[in-house]
Amino acid sequence: VYPFNPNGSPGGLTAVTTADGRFTAMMPHPERVFRRLQMSWVDPSLPADPQGLSPWIRLWRNARRWVG
């Protein structure tokens, strides 16, 4: 139930793992971390963005460039 399960997945499922534990698949949500302060962890070696944007903003800029 929203807001605890905003994507509506069954049981709040966020990832799946194979029975032997060798592979895990997760669905990222880059729309939730386009700003640096939204990220739970940031690589300290990355330069700070003057607008406070996260590295994920590149995904959106590339998509916009592709659309035209």
mmCIF file of C-alpha atoms in Angstrom:
data_model
loop_
_atom_site.group_PDB
_atom_site.id
_atom_site.type_symbol
_atom_site.label_atom_id
_atom_site.label_comp_id
_atom_site.label_asym_id
_atom_site.label_seq_id
_atom_site.Cartn_x
_atom_site.Cartn_y
_atom_site.Cartn_z
ATOM 1 C CA VAL A 1 0.000 0.000 0.000
ATOM 2 C CA TYR A 2 1.321 3.416 -0.961
ATOM 3 C CA PRO A 3 3.553 5.037 0.319
ATOM 4 C CA PHE A 4 5.180 1.907 1.740
ATOM 5 C CA ASN A 5 5.070 0.088 -1.608
ATOM 6 C CA PRO A 6 5.016 2.860 -4.236
ATOM 7 C CA ASN A 7 5.621 0.628 -7.259
ATOM 8 C CA GLY A 8 2.879 -1.843 -6.336
ATOM 9 C CA SER A 9 5.041 -4.951 -6.624
ATOM 10 C CA PRO A 10 3.659 -8.095 -4.950
ATOM 11 C CA GLY A 11 4.767 -8.098 -1.335
ATOM 12 C CA GLY A 12 6.964 -5.051 -1.928
ATOM 13 C CA LEU A 13 9.409 -7.182 -3.944
ATOM 14 C CA THR A 14 12.537 -5.220 -4.852
ATOM 15 C CA ALA A 15 14.922 -7.935 -6.044
ATOM 16 C CA VAL A 16 15.125 -11.611 -6.917
ATOM 17 C CA THR A 17 17.949 -14.053 -6.230
ATOM 18 C CA THR A 18 18.576 -17.473 -7.720
ATOM 19 C CA ALA A 19 18.101 -20.483 -5.448
ATOM 20 C CA ASP A 20 21.869 -21.050 -5.287
ATOM 21 C CA GLY A 21 22.461 -17.390 -4.370
ATOM 22 C CA ARG A 22 24.884 -16.761 -7.224
ATOM 23 C CA PHE A 23 22.833 -14.103 -9.006
ATOM 24 C CA THR A 24 20.696 -11.227 -7.802
ATOM 25 C CA ALA A 25 18.682 -8.931 -10.060
ATOM 26 C CA MET A 26 17.367 -5.602 -8.877
ATOM 27 C CA MET A 27 15.247 -2.965 -10.564
ATOM 28 C CA PRO A 28 16.930 0.397 -10.080
ATOM 29 C CA HIS A 29 14.898 3.577 -9.819
ATOM 30 C CA PRO A 30 17.146 6.343 -11.178
ATOM 31 C CA GLU A 31 14.201 8.766 -11.144
ATOM 32 C CA ARG A 32 14.463 8.712 -7.354
ATOM 33 C CA VAL A 33 18.114 9.743 -7.173
ATOM 34 C CA PHE A 34 18.659 12.435 -9.788
ATOM 35 C CA ARG A 35 19.757 14.779 -6.997
ATOM 36 C CA ARG A 36 22.862 13.927 -4.995
ATOM 37 C CA LEU A 37 21.170 14.409 -1.616
ATOM 38 C CA GLN A 38 18.644 11.678 -2.513
ATOM 39 C CA MET A 39 21.396 9.057 -2.665
ATOM 40 C CA SER A 40 22.118 6.898 0.360
ATOM 41 C CA TRP A 41 25.807 6.742 -0.565
ATOM 42 C CA VAL A 42 28.033 8.730 -2.906
ATOM 43 C CA ASP A 43 31.516 7.743 -4.008
ATOM 44 C CA PRO A 44 33.718 10.364 -2.337
ATOM 45 C CA SER A 45 36.108 10.320 -5.311
ATOM 46 C CA LEU A 46 33.386 11.766 -7.579
ATOM 47 C CA PRO A 47 33.547 15.517 -8.025
ATOM 48 C CA ALA A 48 30.682 17.485 -6.509
ATOM 49 C CA ASP A 49 28.179 18.849 -9.008
ATOM 50 C CA PRO A 50 27.599 22.605 -8.571
ATOM 51 C CA GLN A 51 23.832 22.069 -9.005
ATOM 52 C CA GLY A 52 23.762 19.162 -6.556
ATOM 53 C CA LEU A 53 22.926 16.605 -9.248
ATOM 54 C CA SER A 54 23.866 12.946 -8.892
ATOM 55 C CA PRO A 55 25.772 10.878 -11.468
ATOM 56 C CA TRP A 56 22.371 9.414 -12.488
ATOM 57 C CA ILE A 57 21.457 12.711 -14.170
ATOM 58 C CA ARG A 58 23.554 11.538 -17.105
ATOM 59 C CA LEU A 59 20.929 8.873 -17.857
ATOM 60 C CA TRP A 60 18.250 11.579 -18.223
ATOM 61 C CA ARG A 61 20.459 13.898 -20.264
ATOM 62 C CA ASN A 62 21.353 11.063 -22.621
ATOM 63 C CA ALA A 63 17.671 10.129 -22.990
ATOM 64 C CA ARG A 64 16.783 13.740 -23.768
ATOM 65 C CA ARG A 65 19.590 13.966 -26.326
ATOM 66 C CA TRP A 66 18.378 10.746 -27.978
ATOM 67 C CA VAL A 67 14.776 12.010 -28.190
ATOM 68 C CA GLY A 68 15.980 15.240 -29.763
#
